């Protein structure tokens, strides 16, 4: 057999996935709702391809100890079905990962979504065929699918960032990345555990692991602000009140800057006398949660205002942590509060008062290697049985660039985004017709309560496809000039805030060595962004090129 006959023979053996109107990649919050909209509202043939073994997206993979959502359960949920929100009852103020998976499993069953989802199927390549106006998608197993529309629902935080520390392969113990956590419980009893990373994940996991492990060593590169979550059960009365008020709650979330249904103060932190300011911060600290950011309207736009919040939290850290040297190490000094995504916690700072917990400052003494026995920093060796990487993600662009996406004339997304992501509205990339990116870079996404951003994108895409079909149009592509204008606007929006001041922020791609430093999400606000998207549609999809 010559090479070409061999290739043909091999191709003939590959299972054929088939041709659909639309392919959706991912079966988390975004993929499930996109399937429902396209299949049940537009009557399209749709196949969802999902790498995991079940629905859940980020919650399928993130099962680390302490993993729960930082948005409150009653609004970290779909709003599209009143029956759904009336029949589902959350048990805690912040839902734990297993409960969110049960919720998404319920949604999949209730709307009969599973029959159109193919699990354990990782997409490797997607190539646009201009002649046929089709996307050809190939999975890692070699299965091939085609569709007119390709919609990525791959999440913003799904490509695990495992730092390349020399010697990891020689480590004799076990190691895990929090975003690839095993399905069975990891038993820390009697173990010496090292945890690298103090973002939202490390801050959630630290107190839980410390309770079980013989010893926990936390390796901190950047000290972080954190607000108490104040988690607890949701009472029957609270649930009843929430369910009775759902229409208003959802409306408020959609009309907000960040998809959270609560008011942001109208006052500047600098407008109130110091004593009253302190009282307001104390009340917000007691109430807990991400809402702390709403204590004053200008915490993310005015450095002097922000200083008052940053100083308040620093004082809290110093008052909680008994050892003044450890307290100082835990006190963030290099970025203003909330310029990195602020974590919320249950007993994080308190955990450093335990005798079985050590904090290591790896900025002062960097990790040089992992040995067979543990972690070696410049100054010391830490013998360990388990290493936990809470080192975050190649955020936003990582999950998209993990797929070899080729647009018109063979141009690759990797090439188009070599200097950072460039998209129009975070929804489409010039040169990649009929490809939609749900919560893509350039959209509010990670700066919001995600389900709100997801529902807005899914509904916009669905309406766009509906109108195209009604008008006999088969191709939509972002105009390059419109995309460039949008990229400039995304930069301006970020620069109008303090967000770019955090040098180590994953919003900027700073956590991944070699990644271009570009502020990726749109900081212009959720409600404002949704209005802009609506106006674009009303003006006949201004900035997009549509053709039959
Ligand atoms: O990741 P992170 P995360 N050597 O990137 C450190 C969402 N989330 O998984 O800051 C040593 O924030 C890194 O240090 P530095 C939420 O949006 C949501 O914690 O780069 N350390 C940092 O301390 C969140 O923001 C929920 O200097 C290294 C940490 O690892 C996002 O996910 C729950 C390192 C990574 O922090 C990401 O959070 C949890 C290295 N080579 C998370 N590389 C919800 O509630 C990185 N670090 C929905």
Coordinates of C-alpha atoms and ligand atoms in Angstrom, one line a residue:
X1 CA 0.0 0.0 0.0
X2 CA 1.4 3.4 -0.9
X3 CA 1.1 6.4 1.6
X4 CA -2.0 7.8 -0.1
X5 CA -3.8 4.5 -0.2
X6 CA -2.9 4.0 3.5
X7 CA -4.3 7.4 4.4
X8 CA -7.5 6.7 2.5
X9 CA -7.8 3.3 4.2
X10 CA -7.3 4.8 7.6
X11 CA -9.8 7.6 6.9
X12 CA -12.3 5.1 5.8
X13 CA -12.0 3.3 9.1
X14 CA -12.6 6.5 11.1
X15 CA -16.1 6.8 12.5
X16 CA -18.1 9.6 10.8
X17 CA -19.6 12.1 13.2
X18 CA -22.0 13.5 10.6
X19 CA -23.2 16.8 9.4
X20 CA -25.3 19.2 11.5
X21 CA -26.7 22.7 11.3
X22 CA -24.6 23.7 14.3
X23 CA -21.8 22.2 16.4
X24 CA -21.3 23.4 19.9
X25 CA -18.1 22.7 21.8
X26 CA -18.6 22.2 25.5
X27 CA -21.5 21.2 27.8
X28 CA -21.2 23.6 30.7
X29 CA -23.7 26.4 31.4
X30 CA -23.1 27.9 27.9
X31 CA -23.2 24.7 25.8
X32 CA -26.3 23.4 27.4
X33 CA -28.3 26.6 26.9
X34 CA -27.0 27.0 23.4
X35 CA -28.1 23.5 22.5
X36 CA -31.6 24.1 24.0
X37 CA -32.0 27.4 22.1
X38 CA -30.8 26.2 18.7
X39 CA -32.6 22.8 18.8
X40 CA -35.8 23.6 20.6
X41 CA -36.4 27.2 19.6
X42 CA -35.0 27.2 16.1
X43 CA -35.4 23.6 15.2
X44 CA -31.8 23.1 14.1
X45 CA -29.9 19.9 14.1
X46 CA -27.2 20.3 16.8
X47 CA -24.4 18.2 18.2
X48 CA -22.5 19.2 21.4
X49 CA -19.0 17.8 21.7
X50 CA -17.8 17.6 25.3
X51 CA -14.3 16.6 26.5
X52 CA -15.6 15.5 29.9
X53 CA -17.6 12.5 30.8
X54 CA -20.7 14.4 31.8
X55 CA -22.2 17.9 31.7
X56 CA -20.9 20.6 34.0
X57 CA -18.0 22.4 32.2
X58 CA -15.8 24.0 34.8
X59 CA -17.7 22.2 37.6
X60 CA -17.0 18.8 36.0
X61 CA -13.2 19.4 36.4
X62 CA -12.9 21.6 39.5
X63 CA -13.7 19.2 42.4
X64 CA -10.8 20.3 44.7
X65 CA -11.5 20.5 48.4
X66 CA -13.5 23.6 49.2
X67 CA -14.5 24.2 45.6
X68 CA -17.7 26.2 45.5
X69 CA -19.0 29.2 43.6
X70 CA -18.3 32.7 44.7
X71 CA -21.5 34.0 43.3
X72 CA -24.6 33.3 45.4
X73 CA -26.5 30.2 44.4
X74 CA -29.9 31.9 43.8
X75 CA -28.4 34.0 41.0
X76 CA -25.6 31.7 39.8
X77 CA -28.2 29.9 37.8
X78 CA -30.2 30.0 34.6
X79 CA -33.0 32.6 34.4
X80 CA -34.6 31.4 31.1
X81 CA -37.2 29.1 32.6
X82 CA -39.4 30.2 35.5
X83 CA -40.4 26.6 36.0
X84 CA -36.8 25.6 36.4
X85 CA -36.0 28.4 38.9
X86 CA -39.2 27.6 40.9
X87 CA -38.6 23.9 41.2
X88 CA -34.9 24.0 42.0
X89 CA -33.9 24.7 45.6
X90 CA -30.3 25.6 46.5
X91 CA -29.1 24.4 49.9
X92 CA -26.3 26.9 50.7
X93 CA -25.6 30.6 50.1
X94 CA -22.6 29.6 47.9
X95 CA -23.2 26.3 46.1
X96 CA -20.6 23.6 46.4
X97 CA -19.2 22.0 43.2
X98 CA -21.3 18.8 43.6
X99 CA -24.5 20.7 44.0
X100 CA -23.8 22.8 40.8
X101 CA -23.2 19.5 38.9
X102 CA -26.5 18.1 40.2
X103 CA -28.2 21.3 39.0
X104 CA -26.7 21.2 35.5
X105 CA -27.5 17.4 35.4
X106 CA -31.1 18.3 36.3
X107 CA -31.2 20.9 33.5
X108 CA -29.8 18.4 31.0
X109 CA -32.4 15.8 32.0
X110 CA -35.4 18.2 32.3
X111 CA -34.8 19.6 28.8
X112 CA -33.8 16.3 27.3
X113 CA -30.4 17.6 26.3
X114 CA -28.2 14.6 26.7
X115 CA -29.3 12.9 23.5
X116 CA -27.5 15.5 21.5
X117 CA -24.3 15.6 23.6
X118 CA -21.4 13.4 22.8
X119 CA -19.2 13.0 25.9
X120 CA -15.5 12.1 26.2
X121 CA -15.0 13.8 22.9
X122 CA -12.2 16.4 22.8
X123 CA -12.1 18.6 19.7
X124 CA -8.7 18.8 18.2
X125 CA -9.2 20.8 15.0
X126 CA -11.8 23.0 13.3
X127 CA -11.3 24.2 9.7
X128 CA -13.5 26.5 7.7
X129 CA -14.2 25.3 4.2
X130 CA -15.0 28.4 2.2
X131 CA -16.3 26.6 -0.9
X132 CA -18.9 24.6 1.0
X133 CA -19.4 27.3 3.7
X134 CA -19.0 24.6 6.3
X135 CA -16.9 24.0 9.4
X136 CA -15.1 20.7 9.5
X137 CA -14.4 19.6 13.0
X138 CA -12.1 16.7 13.9
X139 CA -11.9 15.2 17.4
X140 CA -8.8 13.8 19.1
X141 CA -10.1 10.3 18.3
X142 CA -10.3 11.2 14.6
X143 CA -14.1 11.5 14.4
X144 CA -15.2 14.1 11.8
X145 CA -18.2 16.4 11.9
X146 CA -19.4 19.3 9.7
X147 CA -21.7 22.2 10.4
X148 CA -22.6 25.6 9.0
X149 CA -22.2 27.2 12.4
X150 CA -19.5 26.4 15.0
X151 CA -20.1 27.8 18.5
X152 CA -17.5 27.5 21.2
X153 CA -18.8 27.1 24.7
X154 CA -15.4 26.1 26.1
X155 CA -15.4 28.4 29.2
X156 CA -12.8 31.1 30.1
X157 CA -11.0 29.1 32.8
X158 CA -10.7 25.6 31.5
X159 CA -7.1 25.3 30.3
X160 CA -5.1 24.3 33.4
X161 CA -1.9 26.3 34.0
X162 CA 0.7 23.8 35.3
X163 CA 3.9 25.7 35.8
X164 CA 7.0 24.1 34.2
X165 CA 9.0 23.7 37.3
X166 CA 12.0 21.5 36.7
X167 CA 12.0 18.1 38.3
X168 CA 8.2 17.5 38.6
X169 CA 8.6 14.2 36.8
X170 CA 11.0 13.0 39.5
X171 CA 8.6 13.7 42.4
X172 CA 7.8 10.4 44.1
X173 CA 4.6 11.6 45.8
X174 CA 1.3 12.5 44.2
X175 CA 0.5 15.8 42.6
X176 CA -2.7 17.4 41.3
X177 CA -3.9 20.5 39.6
X178 CA -7.1 21.8 41.1
X179 CA -8.7 22.2 37.7
X180 CA -8.1 18.6 36.9
X181 CA -9.1 17.1 40.2
X182 CA -9.8 13.3 40.4
X183 CA -13.4 12.2 40.8
X184 CA -12.6 10.2 43.9
X185 CA -11.7 12.0 47.1
X186 CA -8.0 12.7 47.7
X187 CA -7.2 11.6 51.3
X188 CA -4.8 14.1 53.0
X189 CA -4.8 12.3 56.3
X190 CA -1.3 12.1 57.8
X191 CA 0.2 13.7 54.6
X192 CA 2.6 16.5 54.2
X193 CA 1.0 18.7 51.6
X194 CA 2.4 21.6 49.6
X195 CA 0.0 23.9 47.9
X196 CA 1.3 26.4 45.2
X197 CA -0.9 29.4 44.5
X198 CA -3.1 31.8 46.5
X199 CA -5.8 32.9 44.0
X200 CA -9.5 32.2 44.6
X201 CA -8.8 28.4 44.3
X202 CA -5.8 28.2 46.7
X203 CA -7.7 30.4 49.1
X204 CA -10.7 28.1 49.0
X205 CA -8.7 24.9 49.3
X206 CA -6.1 25.9 52.0
X207 CA -8.5 25.8 55.1
X208 CA -10.0 22.5 54.0
X209 CA -6.7 20.7 53.3
X210 CA -5.2 22.1 56.5
X211 CA -7.9 20.5 58.6
X212 CA -7.0 17.0 57.2
X213 CA -3.3 17.1 56.4
X214 CA -0.5 16.4 58.9
X215 CA 1.1 19.5 57.6
X216 CA 0.3 22.1 54.9
X217 CA 2.9 24.3 53.4
X218 CA 1.4 27.2 51.3
X219 CA 3.8 28.6 48.6
X220 CA 2.7 32.1 48.0
X221 CA 4.0 34.3 45.1
X222 CA 1.6 37.2 45.4
X223 CA -0.3 38.0 48.6
X224 CA -4.1 38.4 48.0
X225 CA -7.0 40.3 49.4
X226 CA -9.9 38.1 50.5
X227 CA -13.3 38.8 52.0
X228 CA -15.1 36.4 54.2
X229 CA -17.8 34.5 52.3
X230 CA -20.1 33.9 55.3
X231 CA -21.4 30.8 53.8
X232 CA -24.3 29.0 55.4
X233 CA -27.6 27.1 54.7
X234 CA -30.4 28.9 52.8
X235 CA -33.5 28.7 55.0
X236 CA -36.9 27.8 53.7
X237 CA -38.2 31.3 54.2
X238 CA -35.2 32.8 52.3
X239 CA -35.9 30.4 49.4
X240 CA -39.5 31.3 49.4
X241 CA -38.8 35.0 49.3
X242 CA -36.2 34.6 46.5
X243 CA -38.6 32.5 44.4
X244 CA -41.4 35.0 44.8
X245 CA -39.0 37.8 43.7
X246 CA -37.2 36.1 40.9
X247 CA -38.4 38.3 38.1
X248 CA -37.1 41.4 39.8
X249 CA -33.8 39.7 40.8
X250 CA -33.1 38.7 37.3
X251 CA -33.9 42.1 35.9
X252 CA -31.6 43.7 38.4
X253 CA -28.7 41.3 37.5
X254 CA -29.2 42.1 33.8
X255 CA -29.3 45.8 34.5
X256 CA -26.1 45.8 36.5
X257 CA -22.4 46.3 35.8
X258 CA -21.4 42.8 36.8
X259 CA -24.4 40.5 36.6
X260 CA -24.9 40.5 40.3
X261 CA -28.4 41.5 41.5
X262 CA -27.4 44.1 44.1
X263 CA -27.0 47.8 44.3
X264 CA -23.7 49.5 44.1
X265 CA -23.5 52.5 46.4
X266 CA -24.0 55.8 44.8
X267 CA -21.3 57.4 47.1
X268 CA -17.7 57.8 46.6
X269 CA -15.5 56.3 49.4
X270 CA -14.0 59.8 49.7
X271 CA -17.4 61.5 50.2
X272 CA -18.2 60.1 53.6
X273 CA -16.4 60.9 56.9
X274 CA -13.8 58.3 57.9
X275 CA -15.9 56.9 60.8
X276 CA -18.9 56.3 58.6
X277 CA -16.7 54.8 55.9
X278 CA -15.2 52.4 58.4
X279 CA -18.7 51.4 59.6
X280 CA -19.8 50.7 56.1
X281 CA -16.7 48.5 55.4
X282 CA -17.3 46.7 58.7
X283 CA -20.9 46.0 57.7
X284 CA -19.8 44.8 54.3
X285 CA -17.1 42.6 55.9
X286 CA -19.8 41.1 58.2
X287 CA -22.2 40.5 55.4
X288 CA -19.4 38.9 53.3
X289 CA -19.0 38.0 49.7
X290 CA -18.1 39.8 46.5
X291 CA -20.7 42.4 47.4
X292 CA -17.9 44.1 49.4
X293 CA -16.8 45.7 46.1
X294 CA -20.2 47.5 46.0
X295 CA -19.6 49.4 49.3
X296 CA -18.7 52.5 47.3
X297 CA -19.1 53.3 43.7
X298 CA -15.5 54.3 42.9
X299 CA -13.4 51.5 44.3
X300 CA -12.4 50.4 40.9
X301 CA -12.0 53.8 39.3
X302 CA -10.3 56.0 41.9
X303 CA -7.0 54.9 43.5
X304 CA -7.5 57.1 46.6
X305 CA -11.0 55.6 47.1
X306 CA -9.6 52.1 46.6
X307 CA -6.8 52.8 49.1
X308 CA -9.4 53.1 51.8
X309 CA -10.8 49.6 51.0
X310 CA -7.3 48.1 50.5
X311 CA -6.2 49.5 53.9
X312 CA -9.3 48.2 55.6
X313 CA -8.6 44.7 54.4
X314 CA -4.9 44.9 55.2
X315 CA -5.8 45.9 58.8
X316 CA -8.2 42.9 59.0
X317 CA -5.4 40.5 57.9
X318 CA -3.1 41.9 60.5
X319 CA -5.8 41.6 63.2
X320 CA -6.6 38.0 62.3
X321 CA -3.1 36.5 61.8
X322 CA -1.4 36.2 65.1
X323 CA 2.2 35.9 64.0
X324 CA 3.1 39.5 62.8
X325 CA 5.8 38.1 60.3
X326 CA 3.2 35.8 58.7
X327 CA 0.6 38.6 58.7
X328 CA 3.0 40.9 56.9
X329 CA 3.7 38.2 54.3
X330 CA 0.0 37.7 53.8
X331 CA -0.7 41.4 53.4
X332 CA -1.0 42.5 49.7
X333 CA 0.9 45.6 48.8
X334 CA 1.6 45.4 45.1
X335 CA -1.9 45.9 43.7
X336 CA -5.1 47.7 44.7
X337 CA -8.0 45.6 46.0
X338 CA -10.2 43.9 43.3
X339 CA -7.8 44.8 40.5
X340 CA -7.3 41.0 40.4
X341 CA -10.5 38.9 40.8
X342 CA -11.0 39.1 44.5
X343 CA -11.3 35.7 46.3
X344 CA -13.8 35.1 49.1
X345 CA -13.0 32.7 51.8
X346 CA -14.0 30.6 54.8
X347 CA -11.3 31.0 57.5
X348 CA -8.4 31.5 55.0
X349 CA -6.4 34.0 57.1
X350 CA -7.3 32.2 60.3
X351 CA -5.8 29.0 58.9
X352 CA -2.3 30.5 59.2
X353 CA -2.7 30.5 63.0
X354 CA -2.7 26.7 63.0
X355 CA 0.4 24.9 64.1
X356 CA 0.3 22.6 61.1
X357 CA 0.4 25.3 58.5
X358 CA 3.5 27.1 57.1
X359 CA 3.6 30.0 54.7
X360 CA 6.5 30.3 52.3
X361 CA 7.1 33.5 50.4
X362 CA 8.3 32.3 47.0
X363 CA 8.8 35.8 45.7
X364 CA 11.5 36.3 48.3
X365 CA 12.9 32.8 47.8
X366 CA 11.7 31.3 44.5
X367 CA 11.1 27.7 43.9
X368 CA 14.1 26.4 42.0
X369 CA 13.0 22.8 41.5
X370 CA 10.9 19.9 42.5
X371 CA 12.9 17.0 43.8
X372 CA 11.9 13.4 44.3
X373 CA 11.2 14.4 47.9
X374 CA 9.4 17.7 47.7
X375 CA 9.9 21.3 46.7
X376 CA 13.2 23.2 46.9
X377 CA 13.3 26.9 47.1
X378 CA 16.4 29.1 46.9
X379 CA 16.7 28.8 50.7
X380 CA 15.2 25.5 51.9
X381 CA 13.8 22.1 51.0
X382 CA 10.3 21.1 51.9
X383 CA 9.7 17.4 52.1
X384 CA 6.2 16.6 50.8
X385 CA 3.9 13.6 50.0
X386 CA 1.4 15.6 47.9
X387 CA 1.7 18.8 45.8
X388 CA -1.4 20.7 44.9
X389 CA -1.1 23.1 42.0
X390 CA -3.7 25.9 42.6
X391 CA -1.9 27.8 39.8
X392 CA -4.9 28.8 37.8
X393 CA -5.5 28.8 34.1
X394 CA -4.4 29.9 30.7
X395 CA -7.4 32.1 30.9
X396 CA -9.8 33.1 28.1
X397 CA -7.6 32.5 25.1
X398 CA -6.2 29.2 26.3
X399 CA -9.2 27.0 25.8
X400 CA -9.8 28.4 22.3
X401 CA -6.1 28.1 21.2
X402 CA -6.0 24.6 22.5
X403 CA -8.0 23.8 19.4
X404 CA -6.3 24.2 16.0
X405 CA -8.9 26.6 14.5
X406 CA -8.4 27.5 10.9
X407 CA -10.5 30.2 9.2
X408 CA -10.6 31.5 5.7
X409 CA -7.6 30.8 3.5
X410 CA -6.1 28.6 6.2
X411 CA -5.4 31.4 8.6
X412 CA -5.0 30.1 12.1
X413 CA -6.5 31.6 15.2
X414 CA -3.2 31.1 16.9
X415 CA -1.6 33.4 14.3
X416 CA -4.4 36.0 14.3
X417 CA -4.1 36.2 18.1
X418 CA -0.3 36.1 18.3
X419 CA -0.2 39.5 19.9
X420 CA -3.3 39.0 22.0
X421 CA -7.0 38.3 21.2
X422 CA -8.7 40.4 18.6
X423 CA -12.4 40.0 18.2
X424 CA -15.6 41.9 17.5
X425 CA -17.8 42.1 20.6
X426 CA -16.0 39.1 21.9
X427 CA -18.4 37.2 19.7
X428 CA -16.6 36.7 16.4
X429 CA -13.1 36.9 14.9
X430 CA -12.5 38.5 11.5
X431 CA -11.5 35.8 9.0
X432 CA -13.5 33.1 10.8
X433 CA -17.0 33.2 9.3
X434 CA -19.9 31.5 11.2
X435 CA -17.7 30.9 14.3
X436 CA -19.2 32.3 17.5
X437 CA -17.3 32.4 20.7
X438 CA -19.6 32.4 23.8
X439 CA -18.0 34.7 26.5
X440 CA -15.0 35.1 24.3
X441 CA -12.1 37.6 25.0
X442 CA -13.4 41.1 24.5
X443 CA -16.8 40.4 26.2
X444 CA -17.6 41.0 29.9
X445 CA -17.5 37.3 30.8
X446 CA -15.2 36.8 33.8
X447 CA -15.9 40.3 35.1
X448 CA -19.5 39.2 35.7
X449 CA -21.6 36.6 37.3
X450 CA -21.1 34.2 34.4
X451 CA -24.6 32.8 33.8
X452 CA -25.8 36.3 33.0
X453 CA -23.1 36.9 30.5
X454 CA -23.6 33.4 29.0
X455 CA -27.4 33.8 28.6
X456 CA -27.0 37.2 26.9
X457 CA -24.4 35.7 24.4
X458 CA -26.4 32.6 23.7
X459 CA -29.6 34.5 23.1
X460 CA -27.8 37.0 20.9
X461 CA -26.3 34.2 18.8
X462 CA -29.6 32.4 18.6
X463 CA -31.4 35.5 17.4
X464 CA -28.7 36.2 14.9
X465 CA -28.9 32.7 13.4
X466 CA -32.7 32.9 13.4
X467 CA -32.7 36.1 11.4
X468 CA -30.1 34.9 9.0
X469 CA -32.2 31.8 8.2
X470 CA -35.3 33.9 7.9
X471 CA -33.5 36.2 5.3
X472 CA -31.8 33.4 3.4
X473 CA -28.4 34.4 4.7
X474 CA -25.8 31.7 5.3
X475 CA -22.6 33.5 6.3
X476 CA -21.7 36.1 8.9
X477 CA -18.2 37.4 9.6
X478 CA -16.9 40.2 11.7
X479 CA -15.6 43.1 9.6
X480 CA -11.9 43.6 10.4
X481 CA -12.3 47.4 10.9
X482 CA -15.1 46.9 13.3
X483 CA -13.1 44.3 15.2
X484 CA -10.1 46.8 15.4
X485 CA -12.4 49.5 16.7
X486 CA -13.8 47.1 19.3
X487 CA -10.3 46.0 20.5
X488 CA -9.5 49.7 20.9
X489 CA -12.7 50.2 22.9
X490 CA -11.9 47.2 25.1
X491 CA -8.5 48.7 25.9
X492 CA -10.1 52.1 26.6
X493 CA -12.7 50.5 28.9
X494 CA -10.0 48.7 30.9
X495 CA -7.9 51.9 31.1
X496 CA -10.8 53.8 32.5
X497 CA -10.6 51.5 35.6
X498 CA -7.8 50.5 38.0
X499 CA -7.9 46.9 36.6
X500 CA -4.7 47.1 34.6
X501 CA -2.8 48.1 37.7
X502 CA -2.4 44.5 38.9
X503 CA 0.7 43.3 37.2
X504 CA 0.2 39.7 38.1
X505 CA -3.4 39.4 37.0
X506 CA -4.6 36.6 34.8
X507 CA -7.0 39.2 33.2
X508 CA -3.8 40.4 31.5
X509 CA -2.4 37.0 30.8
X510 CA 0.4 37.7 33.3
X511 CA 0.3 34.3 35.0
X512 CA 1.3 32.4 31.9
X513 CA 5.0 32.9 30.9
X514 CA 5.2 34.2 27.3
X515 CA 1.6 35.1 27.0
X516 CA 1.0 38.6 25.4
X517 CA 0.0 41.1 28.0
X518 CA -3.4 42.3 26.9
X519 CA -6.4 43.0 29.1
X520 CA -8.8 40.4 27.8
X521 CA -12.3 40.9 29.2
X522 CA -14.5 43.9 28.4
X523 CA -14.7 46.2 31.5
X524 CA -17.4 48.5 30.1
X525 CA -20.1 46.8 32.2
X526 CA -22.6 44.0 31.5
X527 CA -25.7 46.1 30.9
X528 CA -23.9 48.6 28.7
X529 CA -22.4 45.7 26.7
X530 CA -25.7 44.0 26.2
X531 CA -27.2 47.3 25.0
X532 CA -24.3 47.7 22.5
X533 CA -24.9 44.1 21.2
X534 CA -28.7 44.8 20.9
X535 CA -28.0 48.0 18.9
X536 CA -25.6 46.2 16.6
X537 CA -28.4 43.7 15.8
X538 CA -31.0 46.4 15.4
X539 CA -28.8 48.1 12.9
X540 CA -28.8 45.0 10.7
X541 CA -25.7 43.5 12.4
X542 CA -23.6 46.6 12.0
X543 CA -19.9 45.7 11.8
X544 CA -20.6 42.2 10.5
X545 CA -20.6 41.1 6.8
X546 CA -23.6 38.9 6.0
X547 CA -24.0 37.1 2.7
X548 CA -26.4 34.5 1.1
Ligands
LIG1 O1 -6.1 31.0 39.7 P1 -5.3 32.4 39.8 P2 -7.3 30.4 40.5 N1 4.8 29.6 40.6 O2 -4.6 32.6 38.5 C1 0.1 31.4 41.5 C2 -12.2 31.6 39.1 N2 -12.5 30.9 40.3 O3 -7.5 29.0 40.1 O4 -0.6 35.9 41.5 C3 4.2 30.0 41.8 O5 -6.2 33.4 40.3 C4 -0.4 32.8 41.2 O6 0.6 33.7 41.6 P3 0.6 35.2 40.9 C5 -12.0 33.1 39.5 O7 -12.4 33.9 38.5 C6 -13.8 31.0 40.6 O8 -7.1 30.6 42.0 O9 0.5 35.0 39.4 N3 2.9 30.5 41.8 C7 -1.7 32.8 42.0 O10 -1.4 33.0 43.4 C8 -10.5 33.1 39.7 O11 -10.0 34.4 39.7 C9 -14.3 30.3 41.6 O12 1.9 35.8 41.3 C10 2.2 30.5 40.7 C11 -2.2 31.4 41.8 O13 -1.1 30.6 41.5 C12 -10.0 32.2 38.6 O14 -10.9 31.1 38.7 C13 -13.5 29.6 42.5 C14 2.8 30.1 39.5 C15 -3.2 31.3 40.7 O15 -4.2 32.1 40.9 C16 -8.7 31.7 38.8 O16 -8.5 31.3 40.1 C17 -12.1 29.5 42.1 C18 4.1 29.7 39.5 N4 4.7 29.3 38.4 C19 -11.7 30.1 41.0 N5 1.9 30.3 38.5 C20 -15.8 30.5 41.8 O17 -16.2 30.6 42.8 C21 0.8 30.8 39.1 N6 1.0 30.9 40.4 C22 -16.6 30.5 40.6

